[in-house]
PDB file of C-alpha atoms and ligand atoms in Angstrom:
ATOM      1  CA  UNK F   1     -26.236-207.611 -38.248  1.00  0.00           C
ATOM      2  CA  UNK F   2     -25.968-206.017 -34.744  1.00  0.00           C
ATOM      3  CA  UNK F   3     -28.586-203.380 -33.974  1.00  0.00           C
ATOM      4  CA  UNK F   4     -27.142-199.902 -33.853  1.00  0.00           C
ATOM      5  CA  UNK F   5     -28.253-197.397 -31.582  1.00  0.00           C
ATOM      6  CA  UNK F   6     -28.522-193.719 -32.112  1.00  0.00           C
ATOM      7  CA  UNK F   7     -28.651-190.959 -29.432  1.00  0.00           C
ATOM      8  CA  UNK F   8     -29.123-187.251 -30.207  1.00  0.00           C
ATOM      9  CA  UNK F   9     -27.599-185.010 -27.269  1.00  0.00           C
ATOM     10  CA  UNK F  10     -29.547-181.769 -27.531  1.00  0.00           C
ATOM     11  CA  UNK F  11     -29.769-178.245 -25.324  1.00  0.00           C
ATOM     12  CA  UNK F  12     -33.332-179.151 -24.522  1.00  0.00           C
ATOM     13  CA  UNK F  13     -33.678-182.836 -24.874  1.00  0.00           C
ATOM     14  CA  UNK F  14     -31.724-186.331 -25.246  1.00  0.00           C
ATOM     15  CA  UNK F  15     -33.613-188.540 -27.784  1.00  0.00           C
ATOM     16  CA  UNK F  16     -32.224-192.037 -28.699  1.00  0.00           C
ATOM     17  CA  UNK F  17     -33.586-194.993 -30.460  1.00  0.00           C
ATOM     18  CA  UNK F  18     -32.413-198.233 -32.141  1.00  0.00           C
ATOM     19  CA  UNK F  19     -31.835-197.506 -35.843  1.00  0.00           C
ATOM     20  CA  UNK F  20     -32.547-199.474 -38.915  1.00  0.00           C
ATOM     21  CA  UNK F  21     -29.703-198.556 -41.156  1.00  0.00           C
ATOM     22  CA  UNK F  22     -30.702-200.096 -44.225  1.00  0.00           C
ATOM     23  CA  UNK F  23     -33.916-197.801 -44.198  1.00  0.00           C
ATOM     24  CA  UNK F  24     -32.164-194.670 -42.455  1.00  0.00           C
ATOM     25  CA  UNK F  25     -35.125-194.451 -40.168  1.00  0.00           C
ATOM     26  CA  UNK F  26     -35.871-195.386 -36.385  1.00  0.00           C
ATOM     27  CA  UNK F  27     -36.598-199.046 -35.640  1.00  0.00           C
ATOM     28  CA  UNK F  28     -38.630-198.396 -32.914  1.00  0.00           C
ATOM     29  CA  UNK F  29     -40.345-195.225 -31.262  1.00  0.00           C
ATOM     30  CA  UNK F  30     -37.863-192.818 -29.780  1.00  0.00           C
ATOM     31  CA  UNK F  31     -37.156-192.289 -25.922  1.00  0.00           C
ATOM     32  CA  UNK F  32     -36.666-188.716 -24.759  1.00  0.00           C
ATOM     33  CA  UNK F  33     -35.733-187.292 -21.677  1.00  0.00           C
ATOM     34  CA  UNK F  34     -34.988-183.588 -20.712  1.00  0.00           C
ATOM     35  CA  UNK F  35     -31.529-182.363 -20.918  1.00  0.00           C
ATOM     36  CA  UNK F  36     -30.170-181.755 -17.367  1.00  0.00           C
ATOM     37  CA  UNK F  37     -29.581-178.116 -16.576  1.00  0.00           C
ATOM     38  CA  UNK F  38     -26.803-177.284 -15.924  1.00  0.00           C
ATOM     39  CA  UNK F  39     -25.794-179.859 -18.628  1.00  0.00           C
ATOM     40  CA  UNK F  40     -22.573-181.004 -16.820  1.00  0.00           C
ATOM     41  CA  UNK F  41     -21.134-184.325 -18.358  1.00  0.00           C
ATOM     42  CA  UNK F  42     -21.820-186.371 -15.568  1.00  0.00           C
ATOM     43  CA  UNK F  43     -25.552-185.538 -15.452  1.00  0.00           C
ATOM     44  CA  UNK F  44     -25.879-185.836 -19.182  1.00  0.00           C
ATOM     45  CA  UNK F  45     -24.202-189.309 -19.371  1.00  0.00           C
ATOM     46  CA  UNK F  46     -26.436-190.320 -16.375  1.00  0.00           C
ATOM     47  CA  UNK F  47     -29.588-189.366 -18.816  1.00  0.00           C
ATOM     48  CA  UNK F  48     -27.992-190.954 -21.672  1.00  0.00           C
ATOM     49  CA  UNK F  49     -27.601-194.191 -19.711  1.00  0.00           C
ATOM     50  CA  UNK F  50     -31.263-193.883 -18.871  1.00  0.00           C
ATOM     51  CA  UNK F  51     -32.439-193.469 -22.531  1.00  0.00           C
ATOM     52  CA  UNK F  52     -30.348-196.428 -23.814  1.00  0.00           C
ATOM     53  CA  UNK F  53     -31.451-198.593 -20.827  1.00  0.00           C
ATOM     54  CA  UNK F  54     -35.158-197.855 -21.689  1.00  0.00           C
ATOM     55  CA  UNK F  55     -34.283-200.285 -24.821  1.00  0.00           C
ATOM     56  CA  UNK F  56     -32.805-204.074 -24.626  1.00  0.00           C
ATOM     57  CA  UNK F  57     -29.569-202.831 -26.611  1.00  0.00           C
ATOM     58  CA  UNK F  58     -26.463-204.492 -26.651  1.00  0.00           C
ATOM     59  CA  UNK F  59     -24.478-203.174 -29.644  1.00  0.00           C
ATOM     60  CA  UNK F  60     -22.633-199.968 -30.679  1.00  0.00           C
ATOM     61  CA  UNK F  61     -24.116-196.754 -29.713  1.00  0.00           C
ATOM     62  CA  UNK F  62     -23.533-193.558 -31.924  1.00  0.00           C
ATOM     63  CA  UNK F  63     -23.873-190.172 -29.747  1.00  0.00           C
ATOM     64  CA  UNK F  64     -24.106-186.529 -30.967  1.00  0.00           C
ATOM     65  CA  UNK F  65     -22.565-183.532 -29.320  1.00  0.00           C
ATOM     66  CA  UNK F  66     -23.499-179.892 -29.940  1.00  0.00           C
ATOM     67  CA  UNK F  67     -19.846-178.820 -30.244  1.00  0.00           C
ATOM     68  CA  UNK F  68     -16.387-179.876 -31.925  1.00  0.00           C
ATOM     69  CA  UNK F  69     -15.453-183.410 -31.517  1.00  0.00           C
ATOM     70  CA  UNK F  70     -11.832-184.750 -32.626  1.00  0.00           C
ATOM     71  CA  UNK F  71     -11.028-188.430 -32.005  1.00  0.00           C
ATOM     72  CA  UNK F  72     -14.009-188.771 -29.366  1.00  0.00           C
ATOM     73  CA  UNK F  73     -12.855-185.753 -27.493  1.00  0.00           C
ATOM     74  CA  UNK F  74     -15.199-183.006 -27.106  1.00  0.00           C
ATOM     75  CA  UNK F  75     -13.302-179.688 -27.812  1.00  0.00           C
ATOM     76  CA  UNK F  76     -15.752-176.910 -27.586  1.00  0.00           C
ATOM     77  CA  UNK F  77     -19.209-176.199 -25.764  1.00  0.00           C
ATOM     78  CA  UNK F  78     -20.900-173.066 -27.023  1.00  0.00           C
ATOM     79  CA  UNK F  79     -24.214-173.998 -26.018  1.00  0.00           C
ATOM     80  CA  UNK F  80     -23.558-176.429 -23.132  1.00  0.00           C
ATOM     81  CA  UNK F  81     -21.491-176.798 -19.798  1.00  0.00           C
ATOM     82  CA  UNK F  82     -18.099-175.861 -20.131  1.00  0.00           C
ATOM     83  CA  UNK F  83     -17.088-178.879 -17.922  1.00  0.00           C
ATOM     84  CA  UNK F  84     -17.306-180.807 -21.727  1.00  0.00           C
ATOM     85  CA  UNK F  85     -14.192-178.823 -22.992  1.00  0.00           C
ATOM     86  CA  UNK F  86     -11.237-181.385 -23.499  1.00  0.00           C
ATOM     87  CA  UNK F  87     -13.423-184.255 -22.359  1.00  0.00           C
ATOM     88  CA  UNK F  88     -12.701-187.688 -23.411  1.00  0.00           C
ATOM     89  CA  UNK F  89     -16.433-188.263 -24.168  1.00  0.00           C
ATOM     90  CA  UNK F  90     -16.286-191.291 -25.778  1.00  0.00           C
ATOM     91  CA  UNK F  91     -14.405-193.001 -23.254  1.00  0.00           C
ATOM     92  CA  UNK F  92     -16.959-191.637 -20.617  1.00  0.00           C
ATOM     93  CA  UNK F  93     -19.643-193.216 -22.795  1.00  0.00           C
ATOM     94  CA  UNK F  94     -18.248-196.323 -23.265  1.00  0.00           C
ATOM     95  CA  UNK F  95     -17.334-196.921 -19.518  1.00  0.00           C
ATOM     96  CA  UNK F  96     -20.670-195.899 -18.430  1.00  0.00           C
ATOM     97  CA  UNK F  97     -22.824-197.690 -20.811  1.00  0.00           C
ATOM     98  CA  UNK F  98     -20.560-200.782 -21.049  1.00  0.00           C
ATOM     99  CA  UNK F  99     -20.914-200.697 -24.785  1.00  0.00           C
ATOM    100  CA  UNK F 100     -18.793-199.611 -27.851  1.00  0.00           C
ATOM    101  CA  UNK F 101     -19.516-195.687 -28.165  1.00  0.00           C
ATOM    102  CA  UNK F 102     -18.665-193.202 -30.938  1.00  0.00           C
ATOM    103  CA  UNK F 103     -19.219-189.572 -30.722  1.00  0.00           C
ATOM    104  CA  UNK F 104     -19.533-187.118 -33.101  1.00  0.00           C
ATOM    105  CA  UNK F 105     -20.836-183.583 -33.822  1.00  0.00           C
ATOM    106  CA  UNK F 106     -24.407-183.107 -34.074  1.00  0.00           C
ATOM    107  CA  UNK F 107     -24.508-181.323 -37.265  1.00  0.00           C
ATOM    108  CA  UNK F 108     -22.096-183.710 -38.753  1.00  0.00           C
ATOM    109  CA  UNK F 109     -24.573-186.565 -37.657  1.00  0.00           C
ATOM    110  CA  UNK F 110     -27.322-184.797 -39.028  1.00  0.00           C
ATOM    111  CA  UNK F 111     -25.583-184.298 -42.437  1.00  0.00           C
ATOM    112  CA  UNK F 112     -24.317-187.665 -42.511  1.00  0.00           C
ATOM    113  CA  UNK F 113     -28.334-189.204 -42.489  1.00  0.00           C
ATOM    114  CA  UNK F 114     -29.386-186.558 -45.086  1.00  0.00           C
ATOM    115  CA  UNK F 115     -26.702-187.331 -47.542  1.00  0.00           C
ATOM    116  CA  UNK F 116     -27.570-191.099 -47.250  1.00  0.00           C
ATOM    117  CA  UNK F 117     -31.106-191.027 -46.688  1.00  0.00           C
ATOM    118  CA  UNK F 118     -32.551-187.421 -47.086  1.00  0.00           C
ATOM    119  CA  UNK F 119     -32.318-184.267 -49.190  1.00  0.00           C
ATOM    120  CA  UNK F 120     -28.706-184.959 -50.059  1.00  0.00           C
ATOM    121  CA  UNK F 121     -29.281-188.470 -51.583  1.00  0.00           C
ATOM    122  CA  UNK F 122     -26.862-188.915 -54.449  1.00  0.00           C
ATOM    123  CA  UNK F 123     -25.634-185.584 -54.850  1.00  0.00           C
ATOM    124  CA  UNK F 124     -22.138-185.054 -55.827  1.00  0.00           C
ATOM    125  CA  UNK F 125     -20.006-181.518 -55.412  1.00  0.00           C
ATOM    126  CA  UNK F 126     -20.153-179.178 -52.660  1.00  0.00           C
ATOM    127  CA  UNK F 127     -23.264-179.757 -50.249  1.00  0.00           C
ATOM    128  CA  UNK F 128     -23.655-177.810 -46.989  1.00  0.00           C
ATOM    129  CA  UNK F 129     -25.901-179.043 -44.657  1.00  0.00           C
ATOM    130  CA  UNK F 130     -27.081-176.233 -41.895  1.00  0.00           C
ATOM    131  CA  UNK F 131     -29.011-176.832 -38.733  1.00  0.00           C
ATOM    132  CA  UNK F 132     -31.012-173.737 -37.204  1.00  0.00           C
ATOM    133  CA  UNK F 133     -31.677-174.368 -33.742  1.00  0.00           C
ATOM    134  CA  UNK F 134     -30.194-172.722 -30.520  1.00  0.00           C
ATOM    135  CA  UNK F 135     -27.044-172.429 -32.465  1.00  0.00           C
ATOM    136  CA  UNK F 136     -26.115-173.007 -36.415  1.00  0.00           C
ATOM    137  CA  UNK F 137     -24.477-176.311 -36.894  1.00  0.00           C
ATOM    138  CA  UNK F 138     -22.907-176.962 -40.332  1.00  0.00           C
ATOM    139  CA  UNK F 139     -21.753-180.078 -42.133  1.00  0.00           C
ATOM    140  CA  UNK F 140     -19.767-179.621 -45.327  1.00  0.00           C
ATOM    141  CA  UNK F 141     -19.866-182.527 -48.005  1.00  0.00           C
ATOM    142  CA  UNK F 142     -17.534-182.858 -51.010  1.00  0.00           C
ATOM    143  CA  UNK F 143     -18.633-185.443 -53.436  1.00  0.00           C
ATOM    144  CA  UNK F 144     -20.542-187.080 -50.291  1.00  0.00           C
ATOM    145  CA  UNK F 145     -17.543-187.195 -48.153  1.00  0.00           C
ATOM    146  CA  UNK F 146     -17.797-184.983 -44.979  1.00  0.00           C
ATOM    147  CA  UNK F 147     -15.311-182.550 -43.629  1.00  0.00           C
ATOM    148  CA  UNK F 148     -16.103-182.671 -39.966  1.00  0.00           C
ATOM    149  CA  UNK F 149     -16.337-179.932 -37.145  1.00  0.00           C
ATOM    150  CA  UNK F 150     -16.582-176.685 -39.640  1.00  0.00           C
ATOM    151  CA  UNK F 151     -18.379-174.954 -37.331  1.00  0.00           C
ATOM    152  CA  UNK F 152     -19.874-172.297 -39.733  1.00  0.00           C
ATOM    153  CA  UNK F 153     -22.317-171.084 -37.130  1.00  0.00           C
ATOM    154  CA  UNK F 154     -19.366-169.029 -35.448  1.00  0.00           C
ATOM    155  CA  UNK F 155     -18.567-167.044 -38.791  1.00  0.00           C
ATOM    156  CA  UNK F 156     -18.793-163.212 -37.982  1.00  0.00           C
ATOM    157  CA  UNK F 157     -21.752-161.472 -39.150  1.00  0.00           C
ATOM    158  CA  UNK F 158     -22.303-157.951 -38.793  1.00  0.00           C
ATOM    159  CA  UNK F 159     -19.638-158.140 -35.921  1.00  0.00           C
ATOM    160  CA  UNK F 160     -21.352-160.758 -33.988  1.00  0.00           C
ATOM    161  CA  UNK F 161     -21.150-164.562 -33.922  1.00  0.00           C
ATOM    162  CA  UNK F 162     -23.529-165.382 -36.705  1.00  0.00           C
ATOM    163  CA  UNK F 163     -25.575-167.758 -34.594  1.00  0.00           C
ATOM    164  CA  UNK F 164     -26.431-165.350 -32.388  1.00  0.00           C
ATOM    165  CA  UNK F 165     -28.112-163.292 -35.153  1.00  0.00           C
ATOM    166  CA  UNK F 166     -29.445-166.100 -37.140  1.00  0.00           C
ATOM    167  CA  UNK F 167     -30.081-169.203 -35.457  1.00  0.00           C
ATOM    168  CA  UNK F 168     -33.821-169.954 -34.607  1.00  0.00           C
ATOM    169  CA  UNK F 169     -33.469-168.980 -31.036  1.00  0.00           C
ATOM    170  CA  UNK F 170     -32.398-165.397 -32.195  1.00  0.00           C
ATOM    171  CA  UNK F 171     -35.659-165.371 -33.803  1.00  0.00           C
ATOM    172  CA  UNK F 172     -37.408-166.180 -30.596  1.00  0.00           C
ATOM    173  CA  UNK F 173     -35.262-164.119 -28.366  1.00  0.00           C
ATOM    174  CA  UNK F 174     -35.780-161.053 -30.391  1.00  0.00           C
ATOM    175  CA  UNK F 175     -39.413-161.582 -31.331  1.00  0.00           C
ATOM    176  CA  UNK F 176     -38.619-161.386 -35.218  1.00  0.00           C
ATOM    177  CA  UNK F 177     -41.480-162.014 -37.740  1.00  0.00           C
ATOM    178  CA  UNK F 178     -40.984-164.930 -40.254  1.00  0.00           C
ATOM    179  CA  UNK F 179     -39.761-162.040 -42.958  1.00  0.00           C
ATOM    180  CA  UNK F 180     -37.179-160.542 -40.290  1.00  0.00           C
ATOM    181  CA  UNK F 181     -35.521-163.625 -39.672  1.00  0.00           C
ATOM    182  CA  UNK F 182     -35.654-164.706 -43.426  1.00  0.00           C
ATOM    183  CA  UNK F 183     -33.559-161.481 -43.911  1.00  0.00           C
ATOM    184  CA  UNK F 184     -31.032-162.621 -41.272  1.00  0.00           C
ATOM    185  CA  UNK F 185     -30.910-165.917 -42.908  1.00  0.00           C
ATOM    186  CA  UNK F 186     -30.356-164.630 -46.259  1.00  0.00           C
ATOM    187  CA  UNK F 187     -27.404-162.481 -44.837  1.00  0.00           C
ATOM    188  CA  UNK F 188     -26.075-165.559 -43.493  1.00  0.00           C
ATOM    189  CA  UNK F 189     -26.315-167.660 -46.526  1.00  0.00           C
ATOM    190  CA  UNK F 190     -24.963-165.004 -48.525  1.00  0.00           C
ATOM    191  CA  UNK F 191     -21.601-165.437 -46.337  1.00  0.00           C
ATOM    192  CA  UNK F 192     -21.335-169.108 -46.734  1.00  0.00           C
ATOM    193  CA  UNK F 193     -22.059-169.213 -50.411  1.00  0.00           C
ATOM    194  CA  UNK F 194     -19.405-166.483 -50.915  1.00  0.00           C
ATOM    195  CA  UNK F 195     -16.905-168.840 -49.093  1.00  0.00           C
ATOM    196  CA  UNK F 196     -17.765-171.987 -50.200  1.00  0.00           C
ATOM    197  CA  UNK F 197     -19.964-171.854 -53.477  1.00  0.00           C
ATOM    198  CA  UNK F 198     -21.773-175.102 -52.523  1.00  0.00           C
ATOM    199  CA  UNK F 199     -24.508-176.398 -55.077  1.00  0.00           C
ATOM    200  CA  UNK F 200     -27.083-177.407 -52.639  1.00  0.00           C
ATOM    201  CA  UNK F 201     -27.824-176.210 -49.009  1.00  0.00           C
ATOM    202  CA  UNK F 202     -29.847-178.462 -46.693  1.00  0.00           C
ATOM    203  CA  UNK F 203     -31.835-176.600 -44.266  1.00  0.00           C
ATOM    204  CA  UNK F 204     -32.127-178.619 -41.152  1.00  0.00           C
ATOM    205  CA  UNK F 205     -32.843-178.227 -37.471  1.00  0.00           C
ATOM    206  CA  UNK F 206     -36.167-178.141 -35.474  1.00  0.00           C
ATOM    207  CA  UNK F 207     -37.312-174.995 -37.413  1.00  0.00           C
ATOM    208  CA  UNK F 208     -37.018-176.846 -41.030  1.00  0.00           C
ATOM    209  CA  UNK F 209     -40.378-178.440 -39.687  1.00  0.00           C
ATOM    210  CA  UNK F 210     -41.757-175.101 -40.673  1.00  0.00           C
ATOM    211  CA  UNK F 211     -39.911-174.633 -44.022  1.00  0.00           C
ATOM    212  CA  UNK F 212     -42.951-173.632 -45.973  1.00  0.00           C
ATOM    213  CA  UNK F 213     -42.922-170.411 -43.405  1.00  0.00           C
ATOM    214  CA  UNK F 214     -39.570-169.222 -44.477  1.00  0.00           C
ATOM    215  CA  UNK F 215     -38.002-170.795 -47.184  1.00  0.00           C
ATOM    216  CA  UNK F 216     -40.038-169.197 -49.871  1.00  0.00           C
ATOM    217  CA  UNK F 217     -39.145-165.707 -48.197  1.00  0.00           C
ATOM    218  CA  UNK F 218     -35.502-166.375 -48.933  1.00  0.00           C
ATOM    219  CA  UNK F 219     -33.658-164.751 -52.301  1.00  0.00           C
ATOM    220  CA  UNK F 220     -32.932-166.761 -55.154  1.00  0.00           C
ATOM    221  CA  UNK F 221     -29.217-167.854 -55.139  1.00  0.00           C
ATOM    222  CA  UNK F 222     -26.740-169.755 -57.078  1.00  0.00           C
ATOM    223  CA  UNK F 223     -27.341-172.912 -54.368  1.00  0.00           C
ATOM    224  CA  UNK F 224     -30.257-174.747 -54.475  1.00  0.00           C
ATOM    225  CA  UNK F 225     -31.774-174.355 -50.870  1.00  0.00           C
ATOM    226  CA  UNK F 226     -34.058-177.313 -50.012  1.00  0.00           C
ATOM    227  CA  UNK F 227     -35.282-178.389 -46.559  1.00  0.00           C
ATOM    228  CA  UNK F 228     -33.931-181.416 -44.735  1.00  0.00           C
ATOM    229  CA  UNK F 229     -36.214-184.574 -44.889  1.00  0.00           C
ATOM    230  CA  UNK F 230     -35.698-186.541 -41.740  1.00  0.00           C
ATOM    231  CA  UNK F 231     -36.170-183.652 -39.461  1.00  0.00           C
ATOM    232  CA  UNK F 232     -35.901-184.606 -35.784  1.00  0.00           C
ATOM    233  CA  UNK F 233     -34.667-187.894 -36.552  1.00  0.00           C
ATOM    234  CA  UNK F 234     -31.444-187.042 -38.715  1.00  0.00           C
ATOM    235  CA  UNK F 235     -29.362-186.736 -35.369  1.00  0.00           C
ATOM    236  CA  UNK F 236     -30.324-190.133 -34.149  1.00  0.00           C
ATOM    237  CA  UNK F 237     -29.794-191.841 -37.604  1.00  0.00           C
ATOM    238  CA  UNK F 238     -26.489-190.189 -38.404  1.00  0.00           C
ATOM    239  CA  UNK F 239     -25.083-190.922 -35.042  1.00  0.00           C
ATOM    240  CA  UNK F 240     -26.085-194.565 -35.517  1.00  0.00           C
ATOM    241  CA  UNK F 241     -24.333-194.557 -39.084  1.00  0.00           C
ATOM    242  CA  UNK F 242     -21.111-193.304 -37.545  1.00  0.00           C
ATOM    243  CA  UNK F 243     -21.242-195.986 -34.644  1.00  0.00           C
ATOM    244  CA  UNK F 244     -21.793-198.706 -37.326  1.00  0.00           C
ATOM    245  CA  UNK F 245     -18.821-197.332 -39.431  1.00  0.00           C
ATOM    246  CA  UNK F 246     -16.523-197.170 -36.503  1.00  0.00           C
ATOM    247  CA  UNK F 247     -17.624-200.835 -35.548  1.00  0.00           C
ATOM    248  CA  UNK F 248     -16.739-202.123 -39.148  1.00  0.00           C
TER     249      UNK F 248
HETATM  250  C1  BGC X 301     -21.665-175.696 -32.185  1.00  0.00           C
HETATM  251  C2  BGC X 301     -21.487-176.453 -33.203  1.00  0.00           C
HETATM  252  C3  BGC X 301     -22.809-177.204 -33.390  1.00  0.00           C
HETATM  253  C4  BGC X 301     -24.112-176.015 -33.514  1.00  0.00           C
HETATM  254  C5  BGC X 301     -25.646-176.543 -33.373  1.00  0.00           C
HETATM  255  C6  BGC X 301     -22.957-174.438 -32.272  1.00  0.00           C
HETATM  256  O1  BGC X 301     -22.909-173.682 -31.290  1.00  0.00           O
HETATM  257  O2  BGC X 301     -20.243-174.677 -31.894  1.00  0.00           O
HETATM  258  O3  BGC X 301     -20.729-177.617 -32.969  1.00  0.00           O
HETATM  259  O4  BGC X 301     -22.827-178.099 -34.351  1.00  0.00           O
HETATM  260  O5  BGC X 301     -24.177-174.986 -32.414  1.00  0.00           O
HETATM  261  O6  BGC X 301     -25.847-177.378 -32.356  1.00  0.00           O
END
C-alpha cells in the first residue's frame, strides 16, 4: 500500500511523519519546525513543504488545522492568522506539495486516532475527545462515527469563551495551580456533560502527558474520564487516516 503522511499544524510547531496505518503509529521519527509567526497561510504552507520534503514521500498527505474545515476550506481561525478564513487550504496544499492532500480539524484528527488506536478503541455510544492546549478542541463520536467541527471549546462559560478559561494556556496565563485549573476543567466538563451526556470523555492535548497531576483532582461524574493514549502523535496519525480514507 502507498505510504500515507500526516502533518499536525499547531500554534507553536508543525510536525509530520509517514504513518504506519495498521499500527496507528509513526513509521519514522517525526520532523518538526516552528510555526511561523504570524502564521499566515503562505508562511505555514512553506513550513509544511519543508516538513514533507524532509522525507522521501510520494503519496497522499493529511493535514490538521486548528479551526473549522469544511470541504477542504478553512472557515475559522481562533488561534492562527485570520488569513486562513475562507481559504481553499486543501487546494493550496495540493498545489504546493504536488501531492493529494486532505485537511481536517486538529481535534477531529486526534479523535479519529484515539478511537481507532487509543483510549476510545472499540467504544460505542457517545464519546467526546477533548484536547486542551492553546484552545480547547473537541471531537464528537456516536458509535465510532465522527460528527466533524463541533467546536465545543467556544461554548460559553461564566460569560466567556470556554477555552479562554479552561484551556491549558489559561493555566499558564493566569499562573493557576493544578487544583485551580482542575476546578475550571470540571466546570467545563459539567457543561459538556449536561449538553451531550457522553459515556466516555477522552482528555488529550499536550497537557494529557501530565494527566496524573490533574485527572485525579477532577470530581466523579457520569461519564468515564480517561487520558488520551496517543498523546503527541494523535494529530499526525489521525491526519494520515483521513488522507487514506479520502484516497480510497
Ligand atoms: C478552534 C478549534 C480547534 C481548537 C484546538 C479552537 O480555538 O476553534 O477548531 O480544534 O482550538 O486547536
